[in-house]
C-alpha cells in the first residue's frame, strides 16, 4: 500500500511531446483511473509509472520515494495487461508464481502464495493448465492472480477488460472492485470506458492530447465537468449541448437560444452581456413540463422506447437534444413539447474556450 | 469459341459441385501432379538403386538387390562424404541461425531506416548459389582476393592464403560462404516470428523481474520454437540436397576434403553415368533426412500447442 | 465482375479445348548443342552459322550453348529422358561415353561418300570412330603445348624453354621466388587436374588402358605422381593455391605474372595474347619430354548427329564444319587449329611463328585416352586422389592404388 505522486511528468519521442506536465496525487489505497480516448497518452503515462519507458522530465514518487531511476522490477508494482500477457509455455501456476520465482522466493512459499491468490480469484482448478486452454475470462483472472500474488505497493491495469464481451466485462468490473476493497492496494487503471471509470475510480483523470482535462472524483467529473470535452466524454447517452448567449448581472445568469430560456442563480460577481456560450444538460435530468415554466420548447423528432426509459429526440430551434424520459411518456413525433431540468444539474461553457463558466 | 455445345457437360459438373465429392474433384489435379512429379520419380529413383543402370553400359542391366548398398559400406569416399555432410550442414545451420537471429533482432527494433537494411540483408539470399559461389571464389581468391588482401593488411595473415586449396580450411571456408548466403533465410523467418510476439509479454516479464537472458530463454525462444524448428528443417533439407555451392567452390576437393553426399551422388550420376549407385546414395540421403526430420520434430515438440 | 462457379467452369472447359498447341518444327530446321562460351568462340560460331546459312538457305540452325562442365549431364539427361538435339559438339575425351549411351548416329556411309573426306588423314577420324564406324566429322583440334614467359626466362639467364622434365625442374627452381610472389609453374590441381596427371604418368611409361583393359603400371605411375606432386610438395615451384586451381586460376596466374609456365592447348592462345605480348613477353613451346615419352595431346573436336529425324539437314551442318572456309573463320576468331589439312596450308597459319610449336606437336602428339568411363574415372577418382597427395593427406603410392582400383571399377 502506498501513495502515488506524479509531478510535472513529461514524455517526448524525438520532437514529439506526448505528455505535457502531468500532475496527479493519489491517496494511499486510492483507485486512480486514467480515462481518455485512444492516443490521449494514458497508456504512455502508465508505462512511465511502471518504468517500462523512460520519463523525459518530472518525477514519479511511490510512497514518497522517487522511482524514476529504478527498473520496473524494483518499483514493487504489478501490472495487468489488456492482452493478459500470460507466458504461453508455462502453466497457470508458474505464470502466477513467476514474479516470485524471479525474486528467488522458494518453492513452498511460492506454492502457498499462488494457492492463496488462486483461491481468491476462484481459479484453483486451473493451475495445471496452459494459457491456450483457458477462456478469456479465465485468462483475465490468471493475469490478476499474477499481479496480486506479489502483494505489491501499486497495481497497474492497462485496459484490462477491453478484450472481454459485455457480460464478462461487467462481471470482472465487479470483481476488480471487490478485490480492491478487500486488498486495499492503490491502483492505477487505464481505460477508455467511462462506466469503468465511474464505477471503479476514487479519482479520475480525464486525458486528451497529452494533457489532463480534469482530475477529480467521479461525482465531480459527472456533475461539474471542467470543459465541453469532459462533459461530452462522460455519461451515456452523452450530454446535450445547446449554443446560445449568456447574460449575467451578477445575481441571475440568463441563457438564451431559439426555444431556450434558462435562468440560473449566480454567485459570481462577473457580469456578461450576450456572451456566446454553450449550455450542457444531461438527458437523464430532463423532465416534461408543458406549462409556463418550460425552459426548452421544441418539436418531437423521434421517440425510442427502450423498456425502462424512452429516449426522445427533440428539435430545439435547429439543435437536436435527447431526453431520457419515463416509459409512460406518450408524446408523438411532430408534437410540441416543453422540457425542464434542475438548474444545479446544468453546465455552462464558454463558446470560445470551451471551459466551464463558474456561476 | 463454341461454348454453347459444351455447356451440358459443365452442367453435369455443376451438379457434382453441389455434392460432397466436389472436394475430391478439386483435390484431384494437385494429387495427380504430386503423384507424377514427386511420388513417381521418388519411387522410380528408389527402384533404380536396386538395379544396375550405367548409361555407358547399356548391356549391364537388371536387378542387383542390395549390391549398391553393400558397395557403399566399403566405399571410403561415402564415409568421408557422410562425415563432411554432417559437419557442413551442422555448422552452416548453426552459423546461419545465429547470424539470422542477430539480424532479425536488430531489424525488429523499429528504428527508422531499418527497412532499407531489411532489404539489404536479404540480398545474399536473392543471389543464386552459382552466382554466390563464383563471387566468393573471387573474393577468397589466392591471387586477387579482397579478403586475403584485407587480412594481410590488418596483419592477421602473413601472406595470401589459398583457402580452398588447404584441406584444413577448405570445409570451413565453404561453410563460411554458405552461412553468408543462407543466413537471410533465417533472418527473414525469425523476424516474422519476432514480430508475432506480443510486446506485452516482455513488459510483463520486465515487471516480473526477468532480465534479458531470462526473457530470451523463457519468452523469445519458446515463442519462436515452431518457426526455428520449421526453418531448421527446411534449411537442413536444402543443404543436404544441394551440391551447387560446393561444386563451384571446390568440386569436393582438395582430395575429398569437401566431398558431401549430394555432390558425390551428382558426380556419380553425371560423371560416371552410374545411376544405380547414385540412386542408392540418394536413397541413403533420403532416409537420413527422414530420420532427422522425424527425430527433430519429436524433440522440438512442434504441434504440441 | 462477379462470376459464379458454373460460369467459371464453362470458361475453363472452353479454354482447355481452345488451347491445342502445335509443337511441330518446320522441316529443314535443326538445333545444335555446343559448349562454346567465350566471346571469341561465340563470334566464330556466329560467323560459321552465317556462312552456312548463305550456302544452305533452306536449313535453319538454332544454336544452344551449354556450359562445358554441364554438357555431359545435359546430354545424358536428354538421352535418358528424350529431347536430344539434332546435332552436337563431340570432343575426343567424351566420344566413348557418348557412343556407349547411344548418343550418336553412325555416319560411316555418309562420310565415305563425302568429297571433303580427302582433307582428313586417318588419324583425324580415329578419335571419333569406334569399331570401324565413324560417328562425327572433325572440325578443329586442340594441340597441347606450353606457354612460357620469355622475359622471366631471360631475367633468370635461361636460354630457352625446357625440353625435358629434368630441364623443366632446373628452370623451375631458377624461376621461383616466393618473396616476390613468383612461381615457376601454374599447376592445375583443381577441376581438370587429371589431364596432366595422366600425361605425366604416360611420360613416365605407364599406359592407362591397353586393348580395352586397365593397364596402369603401378611402379611407373608412382614415380610419375611423385615427380609431379613434388613440384608442389618438395620443390615448391608451384603457387600454394594449386590444389584448388582449375582453368581460370592457372590462366590468371600466368596472365598476371605470378607464374612463368603453364601447360595448356592452342585454344587459350587468344586469351593470353590479350594480356601479354606475343614473342617478347610470352612464347610457346612443345611440351617437355618425360623419361620414357614426350606426351602432348592432339584432340580433334568434331560434330555429330544425335537423332535420325532431319538427318539430311543435320549432315549439311556437321559436314560444313569440315570445309576449309569454316575452319579458317574459326581459326581467325579463336586460334583453334583446323583439323583439315587443306586449312592447315593457309598462310595465316604457316607464317605465324607462334604456331611453330603446335605444328611440331602435330608430328608426335597423341590422341587423348578414350574409353568408356574415362570422364567419371578422371574426375571422380584421379582428381581427388592426386589432390590428396598435394595436400599431404596421402602418399603417391596410395593415390596410385586408388586410381588403379577406381579404373578397374569403372571398366568392369
PDB file of N, CA and C in Angstrom, chain C residues 25-31 49-62 86 310-317:
ATOM      1  N   UNK C  25       8.169 -28.758 -85.556  1.00  0.00           N
ATOM      2  CA  UNK C  25       9.151 -27.818 -86.055  1.00  0.00           C
ATOM      3  C   UNK C  25       9.155 -27.881 -87.585  1.00  0.00           C
ATOM      4  N   UNK C  26       9.375 -26.741 -88.180  1.00  0.00           N
ATOM      5  CA  UNK C  26       9.412 -26.717 -89.633  1.00  0.00           C
ATOM      6  C   UNK C  26      10.539 -27.631 -90.138  1.00  0.00           C
ATOM      7  N   UNK C  27      10.313 -28.346 -91.215  1.00  0.00           N
ATOM      8  CA  UNK C  27      11.339 -29.205 -91.790  1.00  0.00           C
ATOM      9  C   UNK C  27      12.508 -28.347 -92.241  1.00  0.00           C
ATOM     10  N   UNK C  28      13.737 -28.894 -92.140  1.00  0.00           N
ATOM     11  CA  UNK C  28      14.898 -28.120 -92.559  1.00  0.00           C
ATOM     12  C   UNK C  28      15.443 -27.235 -91.467  1.00  0.00           C
ATOM     13  N   UNK C  29      14.841 -27.275 -90.281  1.00  0.00           N
ATOM     14  CA  UNK C  29      15.390 -26.513 -89.156  1.00  0.00           C
ATOM     15  C   UNK C  29      16.013 -27.505 -88.187  1.00  0.00           C
ATOM     16  N   UNK C  30      17.246 -27.231 -87.757  1.00  0.00           N
ATOM     17  CA  UNK C  30      17.897 -28.133 -86.813  1.00  0.00           C
ATOM     18  C   UNK C  30      18.455 -27.324 -85.646  1.00  0.00           C
ATOM     19  N   UNK C  31      18.648 -28.006 -84.507  1.00  0.00           N
ATOM     20  CA  UNK C  31      19.327 -27.322 -83.416  1.00  0.00           C
ATOM     21  C   UNK C  31      20.672 -27.988 -83.142  1.00  0.00           C
ATOM     22  N   UNK C  49      27.805 -19.912 -88.670  1.00  0.00           N
ATOM     23  CA  UNK C  49      26.372 -20.071 -88.964  1.00  0.00           C
ATOM     24  C   UNK C  49      25.985 -19.185 -90.143  1.00  0.00           C
ATOM     25  N   UNK C  50      26.509 -17.961 -90.171  1.00  0.00           N
ATOM     26  CA  UNK C  50      26.172 -17.040 -91.267  1.00  0.00           C
ATOM     27  C   UNK C  50      26.654 -17.609 -92.607  1.00  0.00           C
ATOM     28  N   UNK C  51      27.889 -18.134 -92.604  1.00  0.00           N
ATOM     29  CA  UNK C  51      28.421 -18.752 -93.828  1.00  0.00           C
ATOM     30  C   UNK C  51      27.552 -19.920 -94.269  1.00  0.00           C
ATOM     31  N   UNK C  52      27.159 -20.716 -93.295  1.00  0.00           N
ATOM     32  CA  UNK C  52      26.351 -21.903 -93.577  1.00  0.00           C
ATOM     33  C   UNK C  52      25.002 -21.506 -94.157  1.00  0.00           C
ATOM     34  N   UNK C  53      24.415 -20.525 -93.539  1.00  0.00           N
ATOM     35  CA  UNK C  53      23.092 -20.054 -93.971  1.00  0.00           C
ATOM     36  C   UNK C  53      23.141 -19.551 -95.426  1.00  0.00           C
ATOM     37  N   UNK C  54      24.293 -18.909 -95.744  1.00  0.00           N
ATOM     38  CA  UNK C  54      24.439 -18.400 -97.109  1.00  0.00           C
ATOM     39  C   UNK C  54      24.528 -19.555 -98.104  1.00  0.00           C
ATOM     40  N   UNK C  55      25.181 -20.639 -97.684  1.00  0.00           N
ATOM     41  CA  UNK C  55      25.358 -21.767 -98.581  1.00  0.00           C
ATOM     42  C   UNK C  55      24.107 -22.644 -98.645  1.00  0.00           C
ATOM     43  N   UNK C  56      23.459 -22.834 -97.483  1.00  0.00           N
ATOM     44  CA  UNK C  56      22.243 -23.670 -97.431  1.00  0.00           C
ATOM     45  C   UNK C  56      21.079 -22.853 -96.894  1.00  0.00           C
ATOM     46  N   UNK C  57      20.490 -22.006 -97.725  1.00  0.00           N
ATOM     47  CA  UNK C  57      19.422 -21.147 -97.218  1.00  0.00           C
ATOM     48  C   UNK C  57      18.212 -21.948 -96.719  1.00  0.00           C
ATOM     49  N   UNK C  58      18.079 -23.186 -97.170  1.00  0.00           N
ATOM     50  CA  UNK C  58      16.898 -23.967 -96.781  1.00  0.00           C
ATOM     51  C   UNK C  58      16.989 -24.565 -95.386  1.00  0.00           C
ATOM     52  N   UNK C  59      18.149 -24.501 -94.753  1.00  0.00           N
ATOM     53  CA  UNK C  59      18.314 -25.131 -93.445  1.00  0.00           C
ATOM     54  C   UNK C  59      18.603 -24.070 -92.398  1.00  0.00           C
ATOM     55  N   UNK C  60      17.790 -24.091 -91.374  1.00  0.00           N
ATOM     56  CA  UNK C  60      17.948 -23.077 -90.332  1.00  0.00           C
ATOM     57  C   UNK C  60      18.590 -23.734 -89.109  1.00  0.00           C
ATOM     58  N   UNK C  61      19.686 -23.121 -88.616  1.00  0.00           N
ATOM     59  CA  UNK C  61      20.376 -23.682 -87.456  1.00  0.00           C
ATOM     60  C   UNK C  61      20.096 -22.848 -86.210  1.00  0.00           C
ATOM     61  N   UNK C  62      19.651 -23.525 -85.155  1.00  0.00           N
ATOM     62  CA  UNK C  62      19.488 -22.858 -83.866  1.00  0.00           C
ATOM     63  C   UNK C  62      20.555 -23.385 -82.920  1.00  0.00           C
ATOM     64  N   UNK C  86      19.375 -32.224 -82.622  1.00  0.00           N
ATOM     65  CA  UNK C  86      19.686 -32.848 -83.908  1.00  0.00           C
ATOM     66  C   UNK C  86      21.182 -33.088 -84.021  1.00  0.00           C
ATOM     67  N   UNK C 310      15.467 -35.258 -89.542  1.00  0.00           N
ATOM     68  CA  UNK C 310      16.187 -34.118 -90.128  1.00  0.00           C
ATOM     69  C   UNK C 310      17.633 -34.461 -90.477  1.00  0.00           C
ATOM     70  N   UNK C 311      17.908 -35.738 -90.747  1.00  0.00           N
ATOM     71  CA  UNK C 311      19.303 -36.124 -90.868  1.00  0.00           C
ATOM     72  C   UNK C 311      19.974 -35.460 -92.070  1.00  0.00           C
ATOM     73  N   UNK C 312      19.205 -35.175 -93.101  1.00  0.00           N
ATOM     74  CA  UNK C 312      19.813 -34.531 -94.281  1.00  0.00           C
ATOM     75  C   UNK C 312      20.336 -33.139 -93.909  1.00  0.00           C
ATOM     76  N   UNK C 313      19.475 -32.362 -93.251  1.00  0.00           N
ATOM     77  CA  UNK C 313      19.877 -31.020 -92.845  1.00  0.00           C
ATOM     78  C   UNK C 313      21.010 -31.081 -91.828  1.00  0.00           C
ATOM     79  N   UNK C 314      20.926 -32.076 -90.938  1.00  0.00           N
ATOM     80  CA  UNK C 314      21.952 -32.211 -89.910  1.00  0.00           C
ATOM     81  C   UNK C 314      23.302 -32.532 -90.555  1.00  0.00           C
ATOM     82  N   UNK C 315      23.285 -33.379 -91.581  1.00  0.00           N
ATOM     83  CA  UNK C 315      24.533 -33.741 -92.264  1.00  0.00           C
ATOM     84  C   UNK C 315      25.148 -32.525 -92.953  1.00  0.00           C
ATOM     85  N   UNK C 316      24.286 -31.705 -93.578  1.00  0.00           N
ATOM     86  CA  UNK C 316      24.792 -30.465 -94.187  1.00  0.00           C
ATOM     87  C   UNK C 316      25.574 -29.659 -93.166  1.00  0.00           C
ATOM     88  N   UNK C 317      25.011 -29.577 -91.963  1.00  0.00           N
ATOM     89  CA  UNK C 317      25.610 -28.735 -90.910  1.00  0.00           C
ATOM     90  C   UNK C 317      26.923 -29.323 -90.392  1.00  0.00           C
TER      91      UNK C 317
END
